[in-house]
C-alpha cells in the first residue's frame, strides 16, 4: 500500500524529487509540446513516395493480394510488431515521447525499414516523426514531443514500417506505472473490441459486420466508438480506398474476400466519441477530454477467417497481446 502523498512531499520512488515533479498522476490535459526537426533516413533504405518532402502517390491496388505480396506482408508485419513490442518497454515515468520516437527511428533503420509515418502524407503538413504517440485523451496521430510520461498515463504507440515494398501497421496501448481502474477497464475493453472485430472478419461477410461487433461490445461496457478514424486497406500503399468502420455503418457492404489485407484499429472512449483536432492538423483528442485507447492489427483474410500479420515474436511483453 502506498501512503497518500501531497504534491510537495518527497516522492515514494526514492528519486528525491517532489511527488508532483515525479510520480503524481496527471489529470491535466495533454498540451502541445516542443517538436524537434525531422530525422533523416539513409538512402540505402527503400523509401515510400512521400519520403524526403515528396507528394504521396496513389494508384489502383488490387484488394486481393498476390502470394508474393502476402509473403512480404507477413515479414514486414512481424518486423513492425517486434518494433512496437520493444518500444512498449520504454513506456515508463520520465521517458519523453521524443525519446520513444528516436528509438523507433533507430530500430526501423536497423531493420532496413522506413518508418512509414515520417513525412506522411503531404508536403504541406507532413507528419514530422517516425511513429504516433497518443497519451490519455489523445485519440490518435499524437506527435512525439518533449512531454515526459507520468505515472498513471496510458499511451498508444502506433508503428508502421515499410520494407520489401509493403507496409505493416500495428498499435498497442500501454500503461505507464500504475493506472486507475477506469483506464484499466478502458484498455481491456478496447483490446476485446479488436478481438471481436477480428472474429467478425470472415470471407463472405460484409465489412460492416466488423463495426457491428465492435460497437456492440463497446456499448455493452458503456463506452463509445470513435467515428472519425477508420481501419483501412493496406499493402504496397499505407492506406487504400477500403474503409473499415469500427461502428455499424449500413452502407459499407463490401464483401470480405480471401486474400484481402486490411487493418482493424478501434479507438474507444470512456466519454463522448466526438473528436477535436489540435492546430497542428494531426493530434485528435476527445471533445470532452475523457480518456481513449486503441489497438491495431494488420490482417490477411483466409478461407475461413483472418490471419494476424502483426503478431510479435514474443507475445508475453504485453498482457493484452494474448492473440496469436
Ligand atoms: N498508423 C496510422 C494508422 O493506423 C496512420 C498514421 S499516419 C501518420 O492508419 F501520418 F499520422 F503517421
Ligand atoms: Co492503420
Ligand atoms: Co497504425
CSV table of C-alpha atoms and ligand atoms in Angstrom, one decimal:
chain,number,residue,atom,x,y,z
A,1,UNK,CA,0.0,0.0,0.0
A,2,UNK,CA,1.3,3.4,-0.9
A,3,UNK,CA,1.0,6.3,1.6
A,4,UNK,CA,-1.1,9.2,0.5
A,5,UNK,CA,1.4,11.9,-0.6
A,6,UNK,CA,0.8,15.6,-1.0
A,7,UNK,CA,2.1,17.4,-4.1
A,8,UNK,CA,5.2,18.8,-2.4
A,9,UNK,CA,6.2,15.7,-0.4
A,10,UNK,CA,9.2,13.7,-1.5
A,11,UNK,CA,8.2,11.1,-4.0
A,12,UNK,CA,7.8,7.5,-2.8
A,13,UNK,CA,10.1,6.1,-5.5
A,14,UNK,CA,13.4,7.3,-4.0
A,15,UNK,CA,14.3,9.8,-6.7
A,16,UNK,CA,14.5,12.6,-4.0
A,17,UNK,CA,12.2,14.7,-6.3
A,18,UNK,CA,9.0,16.3,-5.2
A,19,UNK,CA,6.0,14.0,-5.7
A,20,UNK,CA,4.4,16.5,-8.2
A,21,UNK,CA,7.6,16.5,-10.3
A,22,UNK,CA,7.9,12.8,-10.3
A,23,UNK,CA,5.1,10.2,-9.9
A,24,UNK,CA,2.0,12.3,-9.2
A,25,UNK,CA,-0.7,11.1,-11.7
A,26,UNK,CA,-1.8,13.7,-14.2
A,27,UNK,CA,-5.3,14.9,-14.5
A,28,UNK,CA,-4.1,17.8,-16.6
A,29,UNK,CA,-4.9,17.9,-20.3
A,30,UNK,CA,-2.1,16.9,-22.6
A,31,UNK,CA,-0.8,20.0,-24.3
A,32,UNK,CA,1.3,20.6,-27.5
A,33,UNK,CA,5.0,20.3,-26.7
A,34,UNK,CA,8.3,21.1,-28.4
A,35,UNK,CA,8.9,19.1,-31.6
A,36,UNK,CA,12.4,18.5,-32.8
A,37,UNK,CA,13.4,18.7,-36.5
A,38,UNK,CA,12.6,15.8,-38.8
A,39,UNK,CA,15.1,12.9,-38.8
A,40,UNK,CA,16.6,11.6,-42.0
A,41,UNK,CA,16.7,8.0,-43.3
A,42,UNK,CA,19.8,6.8,-45.2
A,43,UNK,CA,19.4,6.4,-49.0
A,44,UNK,CA,20.3,2.7,-48.7
A,45,UNK,CA,16.7,2.1,-47.4
A,46,UNK,CA,13.9,1.9,-50.0
A,47,UNK,CA,11.5,4.7,-49.2
A,48,UNK,CA,7.8,5.3,-49.9
A,49,UNK,CA,6.8,8.0,-52.3
A,50,UNK,CA,6.2,10.7,-49.6
A,51,UNK,CA,9.7,10.5,-48.2
A,52,UNK,CA,12.1,13.5,-48.4
A,53,UNK,CA,9.3,16.1,-48.9
A,54,UNK,CA,7.7,14.5,-52.0
A,55,UNK,CA,4.0,14.1,-52.8
A,56,UNK,CA,2.2,10.9,-51.9
A,57,UNK,CA,1.4,8.8,-54.9
A,58,UNK,CA,-1.8,6.8,-55.2
A,59,UNK,CA,-2.7,4.0,-57.6
A,60,UNK,CA,-5.3,1.3,-58.1
A,61,UNK,CA,-4.1,-1.6,-56.0
A,62,UNK,CA,-5.9,-4.9,-56.1
A,63,UNK,CA,-7.8,-5.7,-52.9
A,64,UNK,CA,-6.9,-9.3,-53.2
A,65,UNK,CA,-3.1,-9.6,-52.9
A,66,UNK,CA,-0.8,-11.9,-54.8
A,67,UNK,CA,1.0,-14.7,-53.0
A,68,UNK,CA,4.2,-12.7,-53.3
A,69,UNK,CA,2.8,-9.6,-51.7
A,70,UNK,CA,1.3,-11.7,-48.9
A,71,UNK,CA,4.7,-13.3,-48.2
A,72,UNK,CA,6.3,-9.8,-48.0
A,73,UNK,CA,3.5,-8.5,-45.8
A,74,UNK,CA,4.0,-11.4,-43.3
A,75,UNK,CA,7.6,-10.4,-42.9
A,76,UNK,CA,7.1,-6.7,-42.7
A,77,UNK,CA,4.1,-7.1,-40.3
A,78,UNK,CA,6.2,-9.1,-37.9
A,79,UNK,CA,9.0,-6.5,-38.0
A,80,UNK,CA,6.5,-3.8,-37.2
A,81,UNK,CA,5.1,-5.8,-34.3
A,82,UNK,CA,8.6,-6.6,-32.9
A,83,UNK,CA,9.4,-2.9,-33.1
A,84,UNK,CA,6.2,-2.0,-31.3
A,85,UNK,CA,6.8,-4.6,-28.6
A,86,UNK,CA,10.3,-3.3,-27.9
A,87,UNK,CA,9.1,0.3,-27.8
A,88,UNK,CA,6.5,-0.7,-25.3
A,89,UNK,CA,9.3,-1.4,-22.8
A,90,UNK,CA,10.2,2.3,-22.8
A,91,UNK,CA,6.8,3.4,-21.6
A,92,UNK,CA,7.9,4.3,-18.1
A,93,UNK,CA,7.5,7.5,-16.0
A,94,UNK,CA,10.0,10.2,-17.0
A,95,UNK,CA,10.6,9.0,-20.6
A,96,UNK,CA,9.6,11.5,-23.2
A,97,UNK,CA,7.6,10.6,-26.4
A,98,UNK,CA,10.5,12.2,-28.3
A,99,UNK,CA,12.8,9.5,-26.8
A,100,UNK,CA,10.4,6.8,-27.9
A,101,UNK,CA,10.4,8.3,-31.4
A,102,UNK,CA,14.2,8.4,-31.5
A,103,UNK,CA,14.2,4.7,-30.6
A,104,UNK,CA,11.6,3.9,-33.2
A,105,UNK,CA,13.5,5.7,-35.9
A,106,UNK,CA,16.8,3.9,-34.9
A,107,UNK,CA,15.1,0.4,-34.8
A,108,UNK,CA,13.4,0.9,-38.2
A,109,UNK,CA,16.8,1.8,-39.8
A,110,UNK,CA,18.5,-1.2,-38.0
A,111,UNK,CA,15.8,-3.4,-39.7
A,112,UNK,CA,16.4,-1.8,-43.1
A,113,UNK,CA,12.9,-0.4,-43.0
A,114,UNK,CA,11.4,3.1,-43.5
A,115,UNK,CA,9.2,4.4,-40.6
A,116,UNK,CA,6.0,5.0,-42.7
A,117,UNK,CA,4.6,8.0,-40.7
A,118,UNK,CA,7.7,10.1,-41.4
A,119,UNK,CA,6.7,12.8,-43.9
A,120,UNK,CA,3.2,11.4,-44.5
A,121,UNK,CA,1.2,12.4,-46.3
A,122,UNK,CA,1.6,15.8,-47.9
A,123,UNK,CA,4.5,18.3,-48.3
A,124,UNK,CA,2.1,21.0,-46.8
A,125,UNK,CA,1.8,19.4,-43.4
A,126,UNK,CA,4.0,16.3,-43.3
A,127,UNK,CA,3.8,14.1,-40.1
A,128,UNK,CA,7.2,15.1,-38.6
A,129,UNK,CA,8.0,11.9,-36.7
A,130,UNK,CA,8.5,8.2,-37.1
A,131,UNK,CA,5.5,6.9,-35.1
A,132,UNK,CA,2.4,8.3,-33.4
A,133,UNK,CA,2.3,8.6,-29.6
A,134,UNK,CA,-1.1,9.2,-28.2
A,135,UNK,CA,-1.4,9.9,-24.5
A,136,UNK,CA,-4.6,9.8,-22.4
A,137,UNK,CA,-7.3,11.8,-24.2
A,138,UNK,CA,-5.4,11.9,-27.4
A,139,UNK,CA,-7.3,9.6,-29.8
A,140,UNK,CA,-4.6,9.1,-32.4
A,141,UNK,CA,-1.9,10.8,-34.5
A,142,UNK,CA,-0.2,12.3,-31.5
A,143,UNK,CA,3.2,13.8,-32.4
A,144,UNK,CA,6.2,12.8,-30.3
A,145,UNK,CA,7.4,15.8,-28.3
A,146,UNK,CA,9.2,16.7,-25.1
A,147,UNK,CA,6.3,15.7,-22.7
A,148,UNK,CA,7.6,13.2,-20.2
A,149,UNK,CA,5.3,10.3,-19.3
A,150,UNK,CA,3.7,10.4,-15.9
A,151,UNK,CA,2.8,7.5,-13.6
A,152,UNK,CA,-0.9,6.7,-14.4
A,153,UNK,CA,-0.8,7.8,-18.0
A,154,UNK,CA,-1.9,5.5,-20.8
A,155,UNK,CA,-0.1,5.8,-24.1
A,156,UNK,CA,-0.8,4.3,-27.5
A,157,UNK,CA,2.2,3.7,-29.8
A,158,UNK,CA,1.3,3.3,-33.4
A,159,UNK,CA,4.1,1.8,-35.5
A,160,UNK,CA,4.1,1.3,-39.3
A,161,UNK,CA,7.1,0.1,-41.2
A,162,UNK,CA,7.7,0.0,-44.9
A,163,UNK,CA,10.0,-2.8,-46.1
A,164,UNK,CA,10.1,-5.1,-49.1
A,165,UNK,CA,7.7,-2.7,-50.8
A,166,UNK,CA,4.8,-3.2,-48.3
A,167,UNK,CA,3.6,-1.7,-45.0
A,168,UNK,CA,2.9,-3.3,-41.7
A,169,UNK,CA,0.7,-1.2,-39.4
A,170,UNK,CA,0.1,-2.1,-35.7
A,171,UNK,CA,-0.6,-0.3,-32.4
A,172,UNK,CA,-1.0,-1.0,-28.7
A,173,UNK,CA,-2.0,1.0,-25.6
A,174,UNK,CA,0.5,0.6,-22.7
A,175,UNK,CA,0.2,1.5,-19.0
A,176,UNK,CA,2.7,3.9,-17.5
A,177,UNK,CA,3.3,2.7,-14.0
A,178,UNK,CA,0.0,2.2,-12.0
A,179,UNK,CA,-3.1,3.4,-13.8
A,180,UNK,CA,-6.6,4.0,-12.3
A,181,UNK,CA,-9.3,1.3,-12.6
A,182,UNK,CA,-11.4,3.1,-15.3
A,183,UNK,CA,-8.3,3.3,-17.5
A,184,UNK,CA,-7.5,-0.3,-16.9
A,185,UNK,CA,-11.1,-1.3,-17.9
A,186,UNK,CA,-10.9,1.0,-21.0
A,187,UNK,CA,-7.8,-0.6,-22.2
A,188,UNK,CA,-9.1,-4.2,-21.6
A,189,UNK,CA,-12.4,-3.4,-23.3
A,190,UNK,CA,-10.6,-1.8,-26.3
A,191,UNK,CA,-8.4,-4.9,-26.7
A,192,UNK,CA,-11.5,-7.1,-26.6
A,193,UNK,CA,-13.1,-4.8,-29.2
A,194,UNK,CA,-10.2,-5.6,-31.6
A,195,UNK,CA,-10.7,-9.3,-30.9
A,196,UNK,CA,-14.4,-9.1,-31.6
A,197,UNK,CA,-13.7,-7.2,-34.8
A,198,UNK,CA,-11.1,-9.9,-35.9
A,199,UNK,CA,-13.6,-12.7,-35.2
A,200,UNK,CA,-16.2,-10.9,-37.5
A,201,UNK,CA,-13.6,-10.6,-40.3
A,202,UNK,CA,-14.7,-13.7,-42.3
A,203,UNK,CA,-14.9,-14.2,-46.0
A,204,UNK,CA,-18.4,-13.8,-47.5
A,205,UNK,CA,-19.5,-11.3,-44.8
A,206,UNK,CA,-19.9,-7.6,-45.4
A,207,UNK,CA,-17.2,-5.4,-43.9
A,208,UNK,CA,-19.8,-3.6,-41.7
A,209,UNK,CA,-20.2,-6.8,-39.6
A,210,UNK,CA,-16.8,-5.8,-38.1
A,211,UNK,CA,-18.0,-2.5,-36.9
A,212,UNK,CA,-21.2,-4.0,-35.6
A,213,UNK,CA,-19.3,-6.5,-33.4
A,214,UNK,CA,-17.0,-3.7,-32.1
A,215,UNK,CA,-19.8,-1.3,-31.4
A,216,UNK,CA,-21.9,-3.9,-29.6
A,217,UNK,CA,-19.1,-4.8,-27.3
A,218,UNK,CA,-18.1,-1.2,-26.6
A,219,UNK,CA,-21.7,-0.1,-25.8
A,220,UNK,CA,-22.3,-3.2,-23.6
A,221,UNK,CA,-19.5,-1.8,-21.5
A,222,UNK,CA,-20.8,1.8,-21.5
A,223,UNK,CA,-18.1,3.0,-23.8
A,224,UNK,CA,-18.2,4.8,-27.1
A,225,UNK,CA,-16.6,4.1,-30.6
A,226,UNK,CA,-14.7,7.0,-32.2
A,227,UNK,CA,-16.2,7.6,-35.7
A,228,UNK,CA,-13.8,10.0,-37.3
A,229,UNK,CA,-11.0,7.4,-37.9
A,230,UNK,CA,-11.3,4.0,-39.5
A,231,UNK,CA,-9.4,0.9,-40.4
A,232,UNK,CA,-8.1,0.7,-44.0
A,233,UNK,CA,-6.9,-1.5,-46.8
A,234,UNK,CA,-3.1,-1.8,-46.7
A,235,UNK,CA,-0.3,-3.4,-48.8
A,236,UNK,CA,2.0,-1.7,-51.2
A,237,UNK,CA,0.2,1.5,-50.1
A,238,UNK,CA,-0.2,2.6,-46.5
A,239,UNK,CA,-3.9,3.4,-46.9
A,240,UNK,CA,-6.1,2.2,-49.8
A,241,UNK,CA,-9.7,3.1,-50.5
A,242,UNK,CA,-11.1,0.2,-48.5
A,243,UNK,CA,-12.6,1.6,-45.2
A,244,UNK,CA,-13.3,-0.4,-42.1
A,245,UNK,CA,-15.6,1.5,-39.8
A,246,UNK,CA,-15.5,0.5,-36.1
A,247,UNK,CA,-19.2,1.2,-35.7
A,248,UNK,CA,-22.1,-0.2,-37.7
A,249,UNK,CA,-22.3,1.6,-41.0
A,250,UNK,CA,-25.3,0.3,-43.1
A,251,UNK,CA,-23.8,1.4,-46.5
A,252,UNK,CA,-20.4,-0.3,-46.0
A,253,UNK,CA,-21.4,-3.6,-47.6
A,254,UNK,CA,-18.2,-4.6,-49.5
A,255,UNK,CA,-17.9,-8.4,-49.2
A,256,UNK,CA,-14.8,-9.7,-47.4
A,257,UNK,CA,-12.7,-12.0,-49.6
A,258,UNK,CA,-9.8,-14.3,-49.1
A,259,UNK,CA,-6.5,-12.6,-49.9
A,260,UNK,CA,-7.7,-9.1,-48.8
A,261,UNK,CA,-5.4,-7.3,-46.3
A,262,UNK,CA,-6.7,-4.5,-44.1
A,263,UNK,CA,-6.3,-3.1,-40.6
A,264,UNK,CA,-8.8,-3.1,-37.7
A,265,UNK,CA,-7.9,-0.4,-35.2
A,266,UNK,CA,-10.8,0.5,-32.9
A,267,UNK,CA,-10.5,3.7,-30.8
A,268,UNK,CA,-12.8,3.5,-27.8
A,269,UNK,CA,-13.6,6.4,-25.4
A,270,UNK,CA,-14.9,6.4,-21.8
A,271,UNK,CA,-17.0,9.5,-22.6
A,272,UNK,CA,-18.0,11.0,-25.9
A,273,UNK,CA,-16.9,9.7,-29.3
A,274,UNK,CA,-16.7,13.2,-30.6
A,275,UNK,CA,-13.3,14.4,-31.6
A,276,UNK,CA,-11.4,17.7,-32.0
A,277,UNK,CA,-8.2,18.4,-33.8
A,278,UNK,CA,-5.3,20.4,-32.5
A,279,UNK,CA,-3.9,23.3,-34.6
A,280,UNK,CA,-1.1,21.1,-35.6
A,281,UNK,CA,-3.5,19.4,-38.1
A,282,UNK,CA,-2.7,16.0,-36.7
A,283,UNK,CA,-3.4,15.4,-33.0
A,284,UNK,CA,-7.0,14.2,-32.4
A,285,UNK,CA,-8.4,14.5,-28.9
A,286,UNK,CA,-11.8,13.6,-27.4
A,287,UNK,CA,-14.1,16.6,-27.3
A,288,UNK,CA,-14.8,16.1,-23.5
A,289,UNK,CA,-11.2,15.3,-22.5
A,290,UNK,CA,-12.1,11.8,-21.5
A,291,UNK,CA,-9.5,9.0,-22.0
A,292,UNK,CA,-9.4,6.9,-25.1
A,293,UNK,CA,-7.5,3.7,-26.1
A,294,UNK,CA,-6.7,1.9,-29.3
A,295,UNK,CA,-5.3,-1.4,-30.6
A,296,UNK,CA,-4.5,-2.2,-34.2
A,297,UNK,CA,-3.5,-5.3,-36.2
A,298,UNK,CA,-2.9,-5.7,-40.0
A,299,UNK,CA,-4.9,-8.8,-41.1
A,300,UNK,CA,-5.0,-11.2,-44.0
A,301,UNK,CA,-8.3,-12.7,-44.9
A,302,UNK,CA,-8.0,-16.5,-45.2
A,303,UNK,CA,-10.5,-19.1,-46.4
A,304,UNK,CA,-12.2,-19.3,-43.0
A,305,UNK,CA,-11.2,-16.2,-41.1
A,306,UNK,CA,-8.3,-13.8,-40.6
A,307,UNK,CA,-4.6,-14.3,-40.1
A,308,UNK,CA,-2.9,-11.6,-37.9
A,309,UNK,CA,0.2,-10.3,-39.8
A,310,UNK,CA,1.4,-8.2,-36.8
A,311,UNK,CA,1.8,-10.6,-34.0
A,312,UNK,CA,5.2,-10.0,-32.3
A,313,UNK,CA,7.7,-12.9,-32.0
A,314,UNK,CA,7.3,-12.6,-28.2
A,315,UNK,CA,3.7,-12.1,-27.1
A,316,UNK,CA,4.5,-12.1,-23.4
A,317,UNK,CA,5.6,-8.5,-23.5
A,318,UNK,CA,2.0,-7.1,-23.0
A,319,UNK,CA,-0.8,-8.8,-21.1
A,320,UNK,CA,-3.4,-7.9,-23.7
A,321,UNK,CA,-1.3,-9.3,-26.6
A,322,UNK,CA,-2.7,-12.8,-25.9
A,323,UNK,CA,-3.9,-13.2,-29.5
A,324,UNK,CA,-1.5,-15.2,-31.6
B,1,LIG,N1,-0.7,4.3,-38.3
B,1,LIG,C1,-1.8,5.1,-38.6
B,1,LIG,C2,-2.9,4.2,-39.0
B,1,LIG,O1,-3.2,3.3,-38.3
B,1,LIG,C3,-1.6,6.2,-39.5
B,1,LIG,C4,-0.6,7.2,-39.1
B,1,LIG,S1,-0.5,8.4,-40.3
B,1,LIG,C5,0.6,9.5,-39.6
B,1,LIG,O2,-3.5,4.3,-40.0
B,1,LIG,F1,1.0,10.3,-40.6
B,1,LIG,F2,0.0,10.1,-38.6
B,1,LIG,F3,1.6,8.9,-39.1
B,2,LIG,CO1,-3.7,1.8,-39.6
B,3,LIG,CO1,-1.5,2.5,-37.3
